[in-house]
Amino acid sequence: MLTVWGRATSSNVQAVMWTIAELGLAHQRHDIGHVHGGNKTPDYLDMNPNGLVPVLRDGDGAPMWESAAIVRYLVATYGDEAFWPRDPAARVQLDMWAEWIKTSFGPAFAGQVFRPLVQLGSTPLPPEQLKVATEAVKPLALMLDRRLGDGPYLGGADLTFADMIVGNLLYRYYTLDFDRAVTPALDAYYARLSARPHYREHVMVSYESLRTRP
Ligand SMILES: N[C@@H](CCC(=O)N[C@@H](CS)C(=O)NCC(=O)O)C(=O)O
């Protein structure tokens, strides 16, 4: 039995929950973080010294944190060849996009656009600063659009671990009201993900409760 600590409104928890669901694994999840609290207690900090969500334990194994590391653990342990190619040369072609979303697209979109518009609503960014931030996301979205090409998924025909790590941000990317690049392949990819029941359940989760009102 897998145990996840983390609120359903966290995009990083969503990546883990979506993966668990696609793999069909038995699990329980505890609401931790944000309005639920519980992530700064000594017991929780023993599991994750960052005090962040998610944390995963597989049975009575050691706690794991960092959502992308958890996704990789899950697919390497429970996924088939399609989810987690065993050939390093094939896998790296996917993993580089998983790394890139965490270090390039994620910080540019989630950190500089989503967070100021949703979570820092009481201290909004000056419009010109927001414009700089939204313009910085455009070339990254265009890179992903070119990579996706005809899809259907990042690795081609099959859903892989990289889609879990990349795709979990797209619900927020497409539902937030801001100026996006024109990206037909990325739009089609998001439409494909949105048609997946597990994506709908675990990723397409309202973020209204995260909004800080002015
Ligand atoms: N790099 C970490 C980031 C974890 C993170 O920033 N989690 C946020 C939620 S997305 C958090 O715990 N925020 C504090 C809270 O919810 O109380 C990961 O991918 O797991």
CSV table of C-alpha atoms and ligand atoms in Angstrom, one decimal:
chain,number,residue,atom,x,y,z
A,1,MET,CA,0.0,0.0,0.0
A,2,LEU,CA,1.3,3.4,-1.0
A,3,THR,CA,0.7,6.4,1.4
A,4,VAL,CA,0.9,9.9,0.0
A,5,TRP,CA,1.0,13.0,2.2
A,6,GLY,CA,-0.2,16.1,0.3
A,7,ARG,CA,-3.2,18.2,-0.5
A,8,ALA,CA,-5.1,17.5,-3.8
A,9,THR,CA,-4.6,21.2,-4.8
A,10,SER,CA,-0.8,20.9,-5.1
A,11,SER,CA,0.4,20.4,-8.7
A,12,ASN,CA,3.4,18.4,-7.3
A,13,VAL,CA,1.0,16.1,-5.4
A,14,GLN,CA,-1.1,15.9,-8.6
A,15,ALA,CA,1.8,14.5,-10.6
A,16,VAL,CA,2.2,11.7,-8.1
A,17,MET,CA,-1.5,11.0,-7.8
A,18,TRP,CA,-2.0,10.9,-11.5
A,19,THR,CA,0.9,8.5,-11.8
A,20,ILE,CA,-0.4,6.2,-9.1
A,21,ALA,CA,-3.8,6.2,-10.8
A,22,GLU,CA,-2.4,5.5,-14.3
A,23,LEU,CA,-0.5,2.6,-12.8
A,24,GLY,CA,-3.6,1.4,-10.9
A,25,LEU,CA,-1.8,1.2,-7.5
A,26,ALA,CA,-3.5,0.8,-4.1
A,27,HIS,CA,-3.0,3.9,-2.1
A,28,GLN,CA,-4.2,6.3,0.6
A,29,ARG,CA,-3.7,10.1,0.7
A,30,HIS,CA,-3.6,12.4,3.6
A,31,ASP,CA,-4.5,16.1,3.1
A,32,ILE,CA,-1.4,18.0,4.3
A,33,GLY,CA,-0.2,21.5,3.5
A,34,HIS,CA,-1.6,25.0,2.9
A,35,VAL,CA,-5.0,25.3,4.7
A,36,HIS,CA,-4.6,21.8,6.1
A,37,GLY,CA,-1.3,22.4,7.7
A,38,GLY,CA,0.6,19.4,9.2
A,39,ASN,CA,3.7,19.8,7.1
A,40,LYS,CA,5.9,21.6,9.7
A,41,THR,CA,5.4,19.1,12.6
A,42,PRO,CA,8.6,17.3,13.8
A,43,ASP,CA,7.1,14.0,12.6
A,44,TYR,CA,6.5,15.4,9.1
A,45,LEU,CA,9.9,17.1,9.0
A,46,ASP,CA,11.5,13.8,9.8
A,47,MET,CA,9.9,12.5,6.6
A,48,ASN,CA,10.7,15.6,4.5
A,49,PRO,CA,13.0,18.2,6.0
A,50,ASN,CA,11.8,20.8,3.4
A,51,GLY,CA,8.3,20.7,5.0
A,52,LEU,CA,6.8,20.5,1.6
A,53,VAL,CA,4.3,18.2,-0.1
A,54,PRO,CA,4.3,15.5,-1.5
A,55,VAL,CA,5.8,12.7,0.5
A,56,LEU,CA,5.4,9.1,-0.4
A,57,ARG,CA,6.0,5.9,1.5
A,58,ASP,CA,5.7,2.5,-0.2
A,59,GLY,CA,4.7,0.1,2.6
A,60,ASP,CA,7.1,0.7,5.5
A,61,GLY,CA,9.9,1.8,3.2
A,62,ALA,CA,11.8,5.1,3.7
A,63,PRO,CA,9.8,8.3,3.0
A,64,MET,CA,10.5,9.9,-0.4
A,65,TRP,CA,10.1,13.5,-1.4
A,66,GLU,CA,10.5,15.6,-4.6
A,67,SER,CA,7.6,14.8,-6.9
A,68,ALA,CA,9.6,14.0,-10.0
A,69,ALA,CA,11.8,11.6,-8.1
A,70,ILE,CA,8.7,9.9,-6.7
A,71,VAL,CA,7.2,9.6,-10.2
A,72,ARG,CA,10.4,8.0,-11.4
A,73,TYR,CA,10.4,5.6,-8.4
A,74,LEU,CA,6.8,4.6,-9.1
A,75,VAL,CA,7.2,4.0,-12.8
A,76,ALA,CA,10.6,2.2,-12.4
A,77,THR,CA,9.1,-0.1,-9.8
A,78,TYR,CA,5.6,-0.6,-11.1
A,79,GLY,CA,5.5,0.6,-14.7
A,80,ASP,CA,6.0,-1.3,-17.9
A,81,GLU,CA,8.6,-0.6,-20.6
A,82,ALA,CA,6.4,2.0,-22.1
A,83,PHE,CA,6.1,4.1,-18.9
A,84,TRP,CA,9.8,3.8,-18.1
A,85,PRO,CA,12.0,2.7,-20.9
A,86,ARG,CA,14.8,0.5,-19.5
A,87,ASP,CA,17.2,1.6,-22.2
A,88,PRO,CA,19.0,4.7,-20.9
A,89,ALA,CA,19.5,6.1,-24.4
A,90,ALA,CA,15.7,5.9,-25.0
A,91,ARG,CA,14.8,7.1,-21.5
A,92,VAL,CA,17.1,10.2,-21.6
A,93,GLN,CA,15.2,11.5,-24.6
A,94,LEU,CA,12.1,11.8,-22.3
A,95,ASP,CA,13.9,12.6,-19.0
A,96,MET,CA,15.5,15.7,-20.5
A,97,TRP,CA,12.0,17.1,-21.0
A,98,ALA,CA,11.0,16.1,-17.5
A,99,GLU,CA,14.1,17.9,-16.1
A,100,TRP,CA,13.4,20.9,-18.3
A,101,ILE,CA,9.9,21.4,-17.2
A,102,LYS,CA,11.0,21.4,-13.5
A,103,THR,CA,13.9,23.8,-14.1
A,104,SER,CA,12.8,26.0,-17.1
A,105,PHE,CA,9.1,26.0,-18.0
A,106,GLY,CA,7.9,25.4,-14.4
A,107,PRO,CA,9.8,28.2,-12.7
A,108,ALA,CA,8.9,30.6,-15.6
A,109,PHE,CA,5.2,29.8,-15.6
A,110,ALA,CA,4.3,28.5,-12.1
A,111,GLY,CA,6.8,30.8,-10.3
A,112,GLN,CA,6.6,34.0,-12.3
A,113,VAL,CA,3.0,34.0,-13.8
A,114,PHE,CA,0.7,31.6,-11.9
A,115,ARG,CA,2.0,32.5,-8.4
A,116,PRO,CA,1.8,36.3,-8.9
A,117,LEU,CA,-1.7,36.1,-10.5
A,118,VAL,CA,-3.2,33.5,-8.1
A,119,GLN,CA,-1.3,33.3,-4.9
A,120,LEU,CA,0.0,36.8,-4.6
A,121,GLY,CA,-3.3,38.4,-5.6
A,122,SER,CA,-3.0,40.8,-2.6
A,123,THR,CA,0.3,42.2,-3.9
A,124,PRO,CA,-0.1,42.0,-7.7
A,125,LEU,CA,2.9,42.5,-9.9
A,126,PRO,CA,3.1,45.8,-11.8
A,127,PRO,CA,1.6,45.1,-15.3
A,128,GLU,CA,4.9,45.7,-17.1
A,129,GLN,CA,6.6,43.1,-14.9
A,130,LEU,CA,3.8,40.6,-15.5
A,131,LYS,CA,4.2,41.3,-19.3
A,132,VAL,CA,7.9,40.4,-19.0
A,133,ALA,CA,7.1,37.2,-17.1
A,134,THR,CA,4.4,36.1,-19.6
A,135,GLU,CA,6.6,36.9,-22.6
A,136,ALA,CA,9.3,34.7,-21.0
A,137,VAL,CA,7.0,31.7,-21.0
A,138,LYS,CA,6.2,32.0,-24.8
A,139,PRO,CA,9.5,30.6,-26.2
A,140,LEU,CA,9.4,27.8,-23.7
A,141,ALA,CA,5.8,26.9,-24.7
A,142,LEU,CA,6.9,27.0,-28.4
A,143,MET,CA,9.8,24.6,-27.7
A,144,LEU,CA,7.4,22.1,-26.1
A,145,ASP,CA,5.0,22.6,-29.1
A,146,ARG,CA,7.8,21.8,-31.5
A,147,ARG,CA,8.8,18.7,-29.5
A,148,LEU,CA,5.3,17.4,-29.4
A,149,GLY,CA,4.8,17.6,-33.1
A,150,ASP,CA,2.2,15.1,-34.0
A,151,GLY,CA,2.3,13.5,-30.6
A,152,PRO,CA,0.2,12.0,-29.3
A,153,TYR,CA,2.5,12.0,-26.2
A,154,LEU,CA,6.0,13.1,-25.5
A,155,GLY,CA,7.5,9.7,-26.2
A,156,GLY,CA,5.2,9.1,-29.3
A,157,ALA,CA,2.5,6.5,-29.1
A,158,ASP,CA,2.6,5.7,-25.3
A,159,LEU,CA,2.1,7.7,-22.2
A,160,THR,CA,5.3,7.8,-20.2
A,161,PHE,CA,6.7,9.1,-16.9
A,162,ALA,CA,7.7,12.3,-18.7
A,163,ASP,CA,4.1,13.1,-19.5
A,164,MET,CA,3.3,12.9,-15.8
A,165,ILE,CA,6.0,15.4,-14.9
A,166,VAL,CA,5.3,17.7,-17.9
A,167,GLY,CA,1.5,17.4,-18.2
A,168,ASN,CA,0.6,18.1,-14.6
A,169,LEU,CA,1.3,21.9,-15.1
A,170,LEU,CA,-0.8,22.2,-18.2
A,171,TYR,CA,-4.2,22.4,-16.5
A,172,ARG,CA,-3.0,25.6,-14.8
A,173,TYR,CA,-1.3,26.8,-17.9
A,174,TYR,CA,-4.5,26.5,-20.0
A,175,THR,CA,-7.1,27.7,-17.4
A,176,LEU,CA,-5.2,30.8,-16.1
A,177,ASP,CA,-6.2,34.0,-17.9
A,178,PHE,CA,-2.9,35.2,-19.4
A,179,ASP,CA,-1.4,35.8,-22.8
A,180,ARG,CA,-0.1,32.5,-24.3
A,181,ALA,CA,1.9,31.7,-27.4
A,182,VAL,CA,0.1,30.1,-30.3
A,183,THR,CA,0.9,26.4,-29.9
A,184,PRO,CA,-1.4,24.0,-31.8
A,185,ALA,CA,0.5,20.8,-31.0
A,186,LEU,CA,0.6,21.7,-27.3
A,187,ASP,CA,-3.1,22.6,-27.4
A,188,ALA,CA,-3.8,19.2,-28.9
A,189,TYR,CA,-1.6,17.4,-26.3
A,190,TYR,CA,-3.5,19.1,-23.5
A,191,ALA,CA,-6.8,18.2,-25.1
A,192,ARG,CA,-5.6,14.5,-25.2
A,193,LEU,CA,-4.5,14.6,-21.6
A,194,SER,CA,-7.8,16.2,-20.6
A,195,ALA,CA,-9.7,13.3,-22.1
A,196,ARG,CA,-8.0,10.9,-19.8
A,197,PRO,CA,-10.1,10.1,-16.7
A,198,HIS,CA,-7.2,10.0,-14.3
A,199,TYR,CA,-5.9,13.3,-15.5
A,200,ARG,CA,-9.3,14.8,-15.0
A,201,GLU,CA,-9.6,13.4,-11.5
A,202,HIS,CA,-6.2,14.2,-10.2
A,203,VAL,CA,-4.8,17.1,-12.2
A,204,MET,CA,-7.9,19.2,-13.3
A,205,VAL,CA,-8.4,20.3,-9.7
A,206,SER,CA,-9.7,23.8,-9.0
A,207,TYR,CA,-7.0,26.1,-7.6
A,208,GLU,CA,-9.6,28.7,-6.4
A,209,SER,CA,-8.9,27.8,-2.8
A,210,LEU,CA,-5.2,28.9,-3.3
A,211,ARG,CA,-6.2,32.4,-4.4
A,212,THR,CA,-5.2,35.3,-2.2
A,213,ARG,CA,-7.8,38.0,-2.6
A,214,PRO,CA,-6.7,41.6,-2.8
B,1,LIG,N1,10.3,20.5,-5.9
B,1,LIG,C1,9.3,20.0,-5.0
B,1,LIG,C2,8.4,21.2,-4.7
B,1,LIG,C3,7.4,20.9,-3.6
B,1,LIG,C4,6.5,22.1,-3.3
B,1,LIG,O1,6.9,23.3,-3.5
B,1,LIG,N2,5.3,21.8,-2.7
B,1,LIG,C5,4.4,22.9,-2.4
B,1,LIG,C6,3.0,22.6,-3.0
B,1,LIG,S1,3.1,22.5,-4.8
B,1,LIG,C7,4.2,23.0,-0.9
B,1,LIG,O2,4.5,22.0,-0.2
B,1,LIG,N3,3.8,24.1,-0.4
B,1,LIG,C8,3.5,24.3,1.0
B,1,LIG,C9,2.2,23.9,1.4
B,1,LIG,O3,1.4,23.3,0.7
B,1,LIG,O4,1.9,24.2,2.6
B,1,LIG,C10,8.5,18.8,-5.6
B,1,LIG,O5,8.4,18.8,-6.8
B,1,LIG,O6,8.0,18.0,-4.9
